[in-house]
Amino acid sequence: MNEENKAKVPNEETNFSRQVGAQAARKRKAQCGAKRSVWFGLGMSGLIGWSVTVPTLIGAALGIWVDNHYPSRFSWTLMLLLLGLIIGCLNAWHWIHSEHKEMQEDSDE
C-alpha cells in the first residue's frame, strides 16, 4: 500500500464507525420511545390523579379531626381540604413539569 491508501483507511473507518454509532443511537432512541405507549399515558394520568387526591383527603381528614377536638368558629375541614388540594395541584404540576422536561431532553438528543 502506498501512503495515500494508508491515510484513507483510518479516515474511512472513522466515517464508518460514526455511521454505525449514529444508527445504533437511533435504534436505542426508537426502543426507548416504544416504551411510552397508551398504558404509559394512562398510568401517568392515574399517578397525577392520586397525587392530587391523597393530599386533599389527608387535609380533609385532618380538618375533621381538628374540628371534632378543637371546635372553633372557622371550619378547619374546609381550610385544610383547600390546603390539601393546593398541595396536590403543586405536586401534580411538579410531575407534569419533570416529564415534560425529560421529553424535551430526549428530543434534543
Short mmCIF file of C-alpha atoms in Angstrom, two decimals:
data_model
loop_
_atom_site.label_atom_id
_atom_site.label_comp_id
_atom_site.label_asym_id
_atom_site.label_seq_id
_atom_site.Cartn_x
_atom_site.Cartn_y
_atom_site.Cartn_z
CA MET A 1 0.00 0.00 0.00
CA ASN A 2 1.17 3.44 -0.70
CA GLU A 3 0.97 6.50 1.53
CA GLU A 4 -2.40 7.74 0.14
CA ASN A 5 -4.18 4.41 0.77
CA LYS A 6 -2.82 4.20 4.31
CA ALA A 7 -4.09 7.70 5.04
CA LYS A 8 -7.55 6.87 3.56
CA VAL A 9 -8.18 3.66 5.50
CA PRO A 10 -8.30 5.17 9.03
CA ASN A 11 -10.46 8.05 7.79
CA GLU A 12 -12.91 5.61 6.12
CA GLU A 13 -13.03 3.52 9.28
CA THR A 14 -13.78 6.62 11.29
CA ASN A 15 -16.64 7.57 8.96
CA PHE A 16 -17.94 4.02 9.05
CA SER A 17 -17.77 3.86 12.84
CA ARG A 18 -19.62 7.19 13.05
CA GLN A 19 -22.36 5.87 10.78
CA VAL A 20 -22.70 2.69 12.83
CA GLY A 21 -22.74 4.71 16.06
CA ALA A 22 -25.44 7.04 14.72
CA GLN A 23 -27.53 4.08 13.58
CA ALA A 24 -27.19 2.41 16.99
CA ALA A 25 -28.19 5.66 18.72
CA ARG A 26 -31.30 5.94 16.51
CA LYS A 27 -32.20 2.35 17.31
CA ARG A 28 -31.82 2.92 21.08
CA LYS A 29 -33.91 6.08 20.86
CA ALA A 30 -36.65 4.25 18.96
CA GLN A 31 -36.65 1.43 21.50
CA CYS A 32 -36.93 3.87 24.40
CA GLY A 33 -39.74 5.73 22.66
CA ALA A 34 -41.64 2.49 22.16
CA LYS A 35 -41.91 2.09 25.93
CA ARG A 36 -44.21 5.11 26.13
CA SER A 37 -47.49 3.70 24.99
CA VAL A 38 -51.13 4.34 25.76
CA TRP A 39 -50.68 2.44 29.02
CA PHE A 40 -47.86 4.77 29.99
CA GLY A 41 -50.15 7.76 29.44
CA LEU A 42 -52.96 6.18 31.45
CA GLY A 43 -50.55 5.32 34.24
CA MET A 44 -49.21 8.86 34.30
CA SER A 45 -52.72 10.33 34.46
CA GLY A 46 -53.52 7.94 37.32
CA LEU A 47 -50.36 8.99 39.12
CA ILE A 48 -51.25 12.64 38.71
CA GLY A 49 -54.80 11.98 39.90
CA TRP A 50 -53.60 10.25 43.04
CA SER A 51 -51.02 12.96 43.67
CA VAL A 52 -53.93 15.42 43.93
CA THR A 53 -56.40 13.12 45.68
CA VAL A 54 -54.21 11.87 48.53
CA PRO A 55 -53.18 15.28 49.95
CA THR A 56 -56.77 16.51 49.59
CA LEU A 57 -58.15 13.55 51.54
CA ILE A 58 -55.44 13.86 54.19
CA GLY A 59 -56.27 17.56 54.58
CA ALA A 60 -59.99 16.78 54.91
CA ALA A 61 -59.38 14.01 57.46
CA LEU A 62 -57.06 16.22 59.49
CA GLY A 63 -59.60 19.05 59.32
CA ILE A 64 -62.40 16.78 60.58
CA TRP A 65 -60.19 15.65 63.45
CA VAL A 66 -59.30 19.25 64.38
CA ASP A 67 -62.96 20.33 64.19
CA ASN A 68 -64.02 17.47 66.47
CA HIS A 69 -61.29 18.02 69.07
CA TYR A 70 -60.96 21.82 68.97
CA PRO A 71 -64.27 23.37 67.90
CA SER A 72 -63.99 26.90 66.61
CA ARG A 73 -65.87 29.47 64.63
CA PHE A 74 -63.98 28.54 61.45
CA SER A 75 -64.24 25.27 59.56
CA TRP A 76 -60.85 23.60 59.76
CA THR A 77 -62.16 20.87 57.48
CA LEU A 78 -62.76 23.31 54.67
CA MET A 79 -59.47 25.17 55.19
CA LEU A 80 -57.34 22.02 55.34
CA LEU A 81 -59.23 20.47 52.44
CA LEU A 82 -58.35 23.53 50.36
CA LEU A 83 -54.75 23.43 51.58
CA GLY A 84 -54.51 19.73 50.64
CA LEU A 85 -55.95 20.49 47.21
CA ILE A 86 -53.37 23.25 46.65
CA ILE A 87 -50.52 20.96 47.74
CA GLY A 88 -51.87 18.20 45.49
CA CYS A 89 -52.08 20.53 42.49
CA LEU A 90 -48.50 21.70 43.08
CA ASN A 91 -47.43 18.06 43.32
CA ALA A 92 -49.19 17.24 40.03
CA TRP A 93 -47.58 20.27 38.38
CA HIS A 94 -44.19 19.01 39.54
CA TRP A 95 -44.79 15.58 37.95
CA ILE A 96 -46.00 17.08 34.67
CA HIS A 97 -43.13 19.56 34.56
CA SER A 98 -40.50 16.87 35.16
CA GLU A 99 -41.99 14.60 32.47
CA HIS A 100 -42.14 17.49 30.00
CA LYS A 101 -38.54 18.39 30.78
CA GLU A 102 -37.45 14.76 30.28
CA MET A 103 -39.29 14.60 26.95
CA GLN A 104 -37.59 17.81 25.81
CA GLU A 105 -34.17 16.43 26.74
CA ASP A 106 -34.90 13.19 24.83
CA SER A 107 -35.94 15.12 21.72
CA ASP A 108 -32.79 17.26 21.89
CA GLU A 109 -30.59 14.18 21.87
#
